Short mmCIF file of N, CA and C and ligand atoms in Angstrom, two decimals:
data_model
loop_
_atom_site.label_atom_id
_atom_site.label_comp_id
_atom_site.label_asym_id
_atom_site.label_seq_id
_atom_site.Cartn_x
_atom_site.Cartn_y
_atom_site.Cartn_z
N MET A 1 119.80 84.33 114.47
CA MET A 1 120.69 83.36 114.76
C MET A 1 122.70 83.75 113.65
N ASN A 2 123.24 84.65 113.79
CA ASN A 2 124.03 85.07 112.78
C ASN A 2 124.80 84.43 112.61
N CYS A 3 124.37 82.86 111.72
CA CYS A 3 125.27 81.76 111.14
C CYS A 3 124.90 81.77 109.59
N LEU A 4 126.12 81.26 109.07
CA LEU A 4 126.89 81.52 107.42
C LEU A 4 125.60 80.94 106.57
N PHE A 5 125.98 79.82 107.57
CA PHE A 5 124.86 79.04 106.19
C PHE A 5 123.32 78.39 106.54
N CYS A 6 123.19 78.92 107.75
CA CYS A 6 121.63 79.53 107.79
C CYS A 6 121.60 80.06 106.95
N LYS A 7 122.22 81.12 106.91
CA LYS A 7 121.55 83.23 105.97
C LYS A 7 121.95 82.14 104.59
N ILE A 8 122.72 81.22 104.34
CA ILE A 8 122.70 80.32 102.52
C ILE A 8 120.95 79.58 102.64
N VAL A 9 120.97 78.36 103.90
CA VAL A 9 119.80 78.17 104.05
C VAL A 9 118.48 79.41 103.01
N THR A 10 118.81 80.11 103.47
CA THR A 10 117.30 81.08 104.06
C THR A 10 116.66 81.62 102.57
N GLY A 11 118.54 82.55 101.96
CA GLY A 11 118.45 83.00 100.84
C GLY A 11 119.51 84.83 100.83
N GLU A 12 119.33 84.57 102.51
CA GLU A 12 119.71 85.52 102.92
C GLU A 12 121.72 86.36 101.65
N ILE A 13 122.29 85.00 102.01
CA ILE A 13 123.02 85.12 101.81
C ILE A 13 123.90 83.84 100.37
N PRO A 14 124.18 84.66 99.49
CA PRO A 14 123.70 83.83 97.93
C PRO A 14 124.36 83.09 98.33
N ALA A 15 125.02 81.89 97.21
CA ALA A 15 125.03 79.99 96.86
C ALA A 15 124.68 79.84 95.75
N ARG A 16 126.00 79.05 95.44
CA ARG A 16 125.79 78.48 93.78
C ARG A 16 124.94 76.89 94.71
N LYS A 17 123.81 76.87 95.02
CA LYS A 17 123.42 76.01 95.15
C LYS A 17 122.28 75.08 93.59
N PHE A 18 122.72 74.07 94.44
CA PHE A 18 121.81 73.38 92.90
C PHE A 18 121.38 71.80 93.25
N TYR A 19 120.74 71.62 94.64
CA TYR A 19 120.00 70.90 95.58
C TYR A 19 119.24 71.41 96.53
N GLU A 20 118.21 70.76 96.49
CA GLU A 20 117.71 71.33 98.07
C GLU A 20 116.56 70.50 97.94
N ASP A 21 115.66 70.11 99.63
CA ASP A 21 114.93 69.31 99.64
C ASP A 21 114.29 70.19 101.35
N ASP A 22 113.52 69.33 101.36
CA ASP A 22 112.49 69.53 103.10
C ASP A 22 113.86 69.16 104.14
N GLN A 23 114.65 68.76 103.74
CA GLN A 23 115.76 68.90 105.24
C GLN A 23 117.58 69.06 104.85
N VAL A 24 117.42 69.25 103.61
CA VAL A 24 119.31 69.82 103.35
C VAL A 24 119.24 70.50 102.08
N VAL A 25 120.21 71.10 102.60
CA VAL A 25 120.41 72.00 100.89
C VAL A 25 122.16 71.30 100.13
N ALA A 26 122.57 71.64 99.05
CA ALA A 26 124.18 71.50 98.63
C ALA A 26 123.76 72.90 97.96
N PHE A 27 125.64 72.69 98.27
CA PHE A 27 125.17 74.26 97.41
C PHE A 27 127.37 73.45 96.71
N HIS A 28 128.03 74.60 95.86
CA HIS A 28 129.31 74.66 95.64
C HIS A 28 130.17 75.00 96.81
N ASP A 29 131.13 74.98 96.76
CA ASP A 29 132.07 75.53 97.74
C ASP A 29 132.85 76.81 97.43
N ILE A 30 132.86 77.69 98.05
CA ILE A 30 133.09 78.70 97.48
C ILE A 30 134.67 78.64 97.34
N ASN A 31 135.70 78.17 97.94
CA ASN A 31 136.85 77.87 97.47
C ASN A 31 137.10 76.72 97.28
N PRO A 32 136.90 75.76 96.13
CA PRO A 32 136.98 74.18 95.18
C PRO A 32 138.92 73.53 95.80
N GLN A 33 138.49 73.28 96.87
CA GLN A 33 139.24 72.29 96.73
C GLN A 33 139.68 71.08 95.85
N ALA A 34 138.74 70.67 94.61
CA ALA A 34 139.04 69.85 93.59
C ALA A 34 138.24 70.37 92.78
N PRO A 35 138.27 69.53 91.42
CA PRO A 35 137.35 70.25 90.02
C PRO A 35 135.87 69.90 90.08
N VAL A 36 135.61 69.46 91.39
CA VAL A 36 133.47 69.21 91.72
C VAL A 36 134.38 69.15 93.42
N HIS A 37 133.45 70.04 94.55
CA HIS A 37 133.53 70.24 95.85
C HIS A 37 132.87 71.05 96.12
N PHE A 38 131.73 70.16 96.49
CA PHE A 38 130.38 70.87 97.16
C PHE A 38 130.36 70.71 98.35
N LEU A 39 129.57 71.12 99.46
CA LEU A 39 128.77 71.06 100.63
C LEU A 39 127.21 70.36 100.96
N VAL A 40 127.34 69.27 101.48
CA VAL A 40 126.00 68.95 101.74
C VAL A 40 125.41 69.77 103.71
N ILE A 41 124.50 70.67 103.48
CA ILE A 41 123.68 70.57 104.64
C ILE A 41 122.74 71.03 105.61
N PRO A 42 122.68 70.36 107.03
CA PRO A 42 121.21 70.68 107.13
C PRO A 42 120.52 72.12 107.24
N LYS A 43 118.90 71.77 107.24
CA LYS A 43 118.43 72.96 107.00
C LYS A 43 118.21 73.36 108.81
N LYS A 44 118.15 72.82 109.23
CA LYS A 44 118.33 72.69 110.74
C LYS A 44 119.90 72.83 111.67
N HIS A 45 119.76 73.68 111.68
CA HIS A 45 121.23 74.71 112.76
C HIS A 45 121.55 73.93 114.17
N ILE A 46 122.87 72.90 113.43
CA ILE A 46 123.58 71.75 114.56
C ILE A 46 124.98 72.10 114.23
N PRO A 47 125.85 73.75 115.45
CA PRO A 47 126.75 73.85 115.41
C PRO A 47 128.12 72.78 115.47
N THR A 48 127.90 72.15 115.95
CA THR A 48 128.52 70.74 115.06
C THR A 48 128.84 69.39 115.98
N LEU A 49 128.98 68.37 115.11
CA LEU A 49 129.50 67.16 115.20
C LEU A 49 128.53 66.40 116.66
N ASN A 50 129.25 67.26 117.60
CA ASN A 50 129.04 66.84 119.07
C ASN A 50 128.17 67.38 119.84
N ASP A 51 127.12 67.95 118.92
CA ASP A 51 125.42 68.22 119.36
C ASP A 51 124.58 67.47 118.71
N LEU A 52 124.85 65.92 117.47
CA LEU A 52 123.79 66.05 117.02
C LEU A 52 123.30 64.43 118.38
N THR A 53 122.47 64.79 117.43
CA THR A 53 121.79 64.10 119.05
C THR A 53 121.17 62.09 118.50
N GLU A 54 120.61 61.63 119.75
CA GLU A 54 119.93 60.51 119.16
C GLU A 54 118.97 60.49 117.55
N ALA A 55 117.67 61.88 118.07
CA ALA A 55 116.80 62.19 117.36
C ALA A 55 117.35 63.05 115.59
N ASP A 56 118.79 62.42 115.50
CA ASP A 56 119.50 62.89 114.66
C ASP A 56 119.65 61.92 113.57
N LYS A 57 119.87 61.02 113.80
CA LYS A 57 120.21 59.71 112.88
C LYS A 57 119.81 59.60 111.58
N PRO A 58 118.28 59.54 111.41
CA PRO A 58 117.38 60.50 110.24
C PRO A 58 118.25 61.10 109.28
N LEU A 59 118.58 62.16 109.74
CA LEU A 59 118.85 63.11 108.95
C LEU A 59 120.46 63.25 108.93
N THR A 60 121.09 62.71 109.76
CA THR A 60 122.92 62.35 109.07
C THR A 60 122.20 61.53 107.81
N GLY A 61 121.61 60.43 108.37
CA GLY A 61 121.69 59.25 107.05
C GLY A 61 121.44 60.78 105.86
N HIS A 62 120.11 61.27 105.88
CA HIS A 62 119.75 61.73 104.85
C HIS A 62 120.99 62.20 104.01
N ILE A 63 121.91 63.30 105.05
CA ILE A 63 123.06 63.97 104.12
C ILE A 63 124.37 63.49 103.42
N LEU A 64 123.91 62.13 104.23
CA LEU A 64 124.89 60.51 103.53
C LEU A 64 124.35 60.70 102.42
N HIS A 65 123.79 60.20 102.18
CA HIS A 65 122.45 59.52 101.10
C HIS A 65 122.61 60.55 100.04
N THR A 66 122.24 61.74 100.18
CA THR A 66 122.15 62.86 98.56
C THR A 66 123.38 63.06 98.50
N ALA A 67 124.61 63.07 99.88
CA ALA A 67 126.46 62.81 99.54
C ALA A 67 125.96 62.08 98.02
N GLN A 68 126.39 61.10 97.93
CA GLN A 68 126.83 60.12 97.10
C GLN A 68 125.05 60.22 96.04
N GLN A 69 124.01 60.41 96.14
CA GLN A 69 123.42 60.51 95.10
C GLN A 69 123.79 61.82 93.84
N LEU A 70 124.50 63.45 94.32
CA LEU A 70 124.64 64.11 93.67
C LEU A 70 126.31 64.15 93.39
N ALA A 71 126.62 63.37 94.05
CA ALA A 71 128.72 63.12 94.04
C ALA A 71 127.77 62.02 92.49
N LEU A 72 127.43 61.15 91.86
CA LEU A 72 126.95 60.24 91.06
C LEU A 72 126.72 61.23 89.90
N GLU A 73 125.40 62.27 90.16
CA GLU A 73 124.74 63.05 89.47
C GLU A 73 126.41 64.09 89.13
N GLN A 74 127.38 64.52 89.42
CA GLN A 74 128.55 65.55 89.48
C GLN A 74 129.76 64.94 88.40
N GLY A 75 129.35 63.63 88.18
CA GLY A 75 130.09 63.34 87.88
C GLY A 75 131.50 62.48 88.12
N CYS A 76 130.69 61.58 89.38
CA CYS A 76 131.27 61.02 90.73
C CYS A 76 131.90 60.11 91.10
N ALA A 77 131.45 59.15 89.13
CA ALA A 77 130.54 57.84 89.95
C ALA A 77 132.62 56.92 89.85
N GLU A 78 133.49 57.14 89.78
CA GLU A 78 134.69 56.46 90.07
C GLU A 78 135.29 56.71 91.19
N GLY A 79 135.35 57.68 91.85
CA GLY A 79 135.37 57.54 93.45
C GLY A 79 134.81 59.10 93.38
N PHE A 80 135.17 59.35 94.81
CA PHE A 80 134.97 60.50 95.88
C PHE A 80 135.27 60.63 97.05
N ARG A 81 135.21 61.29 97.98
CA ARG A 81 135.79 61.31 99.39
C ARG A 81 134.64 62.52 99.82
N VAL A 82 134.62 61.69 101.32
CA VAL A 82 133.46 63.04 102.04
C VAL A 82 134.46 63.47 102.53
N VAL A 83 133.81 64.71 103.55
CA VAL A 83 134.83 64.56 104.85
C VAL A 83 133.76 65.94 105.57
N MET A 84 133.86 65.48 106.52
CA MET A 84 133.16 66.12 108.14
C MET A 84 134.19 66.54 108.81
N ASN A 85 134.43 68.19 109.09
CA ASN A 85 135.23 67.95 110.23
C ASN A 85 134.79 68.83 111.78
N CYS A 86 135.02 68.89 112.76
CA CYS A 86 134.77 68.68 114.01
C CYS A 86 135.16 69.70 115.01
N ASN A 87 134.37 70.36 115.40
CA ASN A 87 135.07 71.33 116.06
C ASN A 87 136.27 71.98 115.27
N ASP A 88 137.25 73.26 116.49
CA ASP A 88 138.12 73.64 116.22
C ASP A 88 139.42 72.98 115.67
N LEU A 89 139.44 71.71 116.42
CA LEU A 89 141.04 70.82 116.34
C LEU A 89 140.69 69.92 115.20
N GLY A 90 139.50 70.18 114.53
CA GLY A 90 139.06 68.82 113.13
C GLY A 90 138.92 69.62 112.48
N GLY A 91 139.76 71.25 112.25
CA GLY A 91 139.46 71.89 111.19
C GLY A 91 138.39 72.75 110.93
N GLN A 92 137.19 72.79 112.05
CA GLN A 92 136.43 73.41 111.73
C GLN A 92 136.08 74.51 111.69
N THR A 93 135.49 75.49 110.53
CA THR A 93 135.89 76.82 109.95
C THR A 93 134.16 77.01 110.50
N VAL A 94 133.23 76.58 109.90
CA VAL A 94 132.02 76.92 109.49
C VAL A 94 130.43 76.10 110.55
N HIS A 95 130.81 76.51 111.56
CA HIS A 95 129.96 75.90 113.08
C HIS A 95 128.43 75.86 112.49
N HIS A 96 128.11 75.09 111.46
CA HIS A 96 126.63 74.84 111.07
C HIS A 96 127.83 73.04 110.39
N ILE A 97 126.63 72.44 110.79
CA ILE A 97 127.47 71.03 110.15
C ILE A 97 127.31 71.06 108.73
N HIS A 98 128.68 70.35 108.04
CA HIS A 98 128.38 70.23 107.22
C HIS A 98 129.74 68.99 106.04
N MET A 99 128.82 68.67 105.48
CA MET A 99 129.39 67.26 104.81
C MET A 99 130.45 67.59 103.22
N HIS A 100 131.66 67.63 102.97
CA HIS A 100 131.91 67.92 101.51
C HIS A 100 132.30 66.72 101.36
N VAL A 101 132.03 67.08 99.43
CA VAL A 101 131.89 66.54 98.84
C VAL A 101 133.14 66.49 97.46
N LEU A 102 134.48 66.27 97.82
CA LEU A 102 135.52 66.09 96.90
C LEU A 102 135.60 64.96 95.52
N GLY A 103 135.54 65.79 94.34
CA GLY A 103 136.18 64.26 93.08
C GLY A 103 136.15 65.04 91.92
N GLN A 104 136.52 64.37 91.22
CA GLN A 104 137.55 64.16 89.71
C GLN A 104 138.27 64.74 90.30
N ARG A 105 139.29 64.72 91.06
CA ARG A 105 140.84 64.78 91.13
C ARG A 105 141.43 63.36 91.84
N ALA A 106 142.24 62.48 92.13
CA ALA A 106 142.61 61.74 92.55
C ALA A 106 142.95 61.98 94.05
N MET A 107 142.36 61.09 94.90
CA MET A 107 143.01 61.94 97.01
C MET A 107 143.63 60.87 97.38
N HIS A 108 144.20 61.44 98.00
CA HIS A 108 145.62 60.59 98.48
C HIS A 108 145.50 60.86 99.65
N TRP A 109 145.76 59.68 100.71
CA TRP A 109 144.67 58.65 102.84
C TRP A 109 146.73 58.85 102.83
N PRO A 110 147.08 59.03 103.65
CA PRO A 110 146.65 60.29 104.67
C PRO A 110 147.08 62.16 103.68
N PRO A 111 146.03 62.25 103.91
CA PRO A 111 146.10 64.09 103.40
C PRO A 111 147.98 64.15 103.43
N GLY A 112 148.03 65.24 102.40
CA GLY A 112 149.44 66.21 101.80
C GLY A 112 148.72 67.33 102.69
P1 5GP B 1 135.24 73.71 106.87
O1 5GP B 1 136.39 74.25 107.44
O2 5GP B 1 134.84 74.41 107.90
O3 5GP B 1 135.60 72.07 107.36
O4 5GP B 1 134.76 74.07 105.84
C1 5GP B 1 133.71 74.95 105.19
C2 5GP B 1 133.08 75.14 103.86
O5 5GP B 1 132.95 76.31 104.15
C3 5GP B 1 135.00 76.17 103.57
O6 5GP B 1 135.64 74.85 102.25
C4 5GP B 1 135.24 77.34 102.72
O7 5GP B 1 135.76 77.44 101.22
C5 5GP B 1 132.89 77.42 102.92
N1 5GP B 1 133.07 78.95 102.73
C6 5GP B 1 133.01 79.41 103.77
N2 5GP B 1 132.25 80.77 103.14
C7 5GP B 1 131.73 80.14 102.72
C8 5GP B 1 130.69 80.92 101.39
O8 5GP B 1 130.56 82.12 101.71
N3 5GP B 1 130.00 80.26 100.13
C9 5GP B 1 130.37 79.16 100.26
N4 5GP B 1 128.88 78.34 99.07
N5 5GP B 1 130.84 78.42 100.45
C10 5GP B 1 131.99 77.93 101.86
ZN1 ZN B 2 123.46 77.74 111.41
#
């Protein structure tokens, strides 16, 4: 499978990973949009949020819980943003689901 994030999971492509367990990996975004900007991804290849099934509910909960724990560890207790883009119209460029965590700068909504 020619998937960038699957290759980061296996280590075939290097990334600044800082957390890994049996289900997820977290690493710093290569093009950070905030002082803290990391991604939490499942080890399982799921192309888009549209491909989630009932069976993925524990995994998606684990992704969010991991994002929260790591945001606190990265010094974002004051506030942070999580973003998941779905498909081309939703701004998704890598088709392996991932949760962005952004922090340590003021976040505005709606984004500019
Ligand atoms: P998307 O636009 O799909 O929601 O987010 C993809 C994210 O992956 C982007 O923020 C982009 O900077 C990041 N990214 C793309 N390629 C790489 C890479 O090779 N390594 C890392 N660490 N991040 C990447
Ligand atoms: Zn993948």
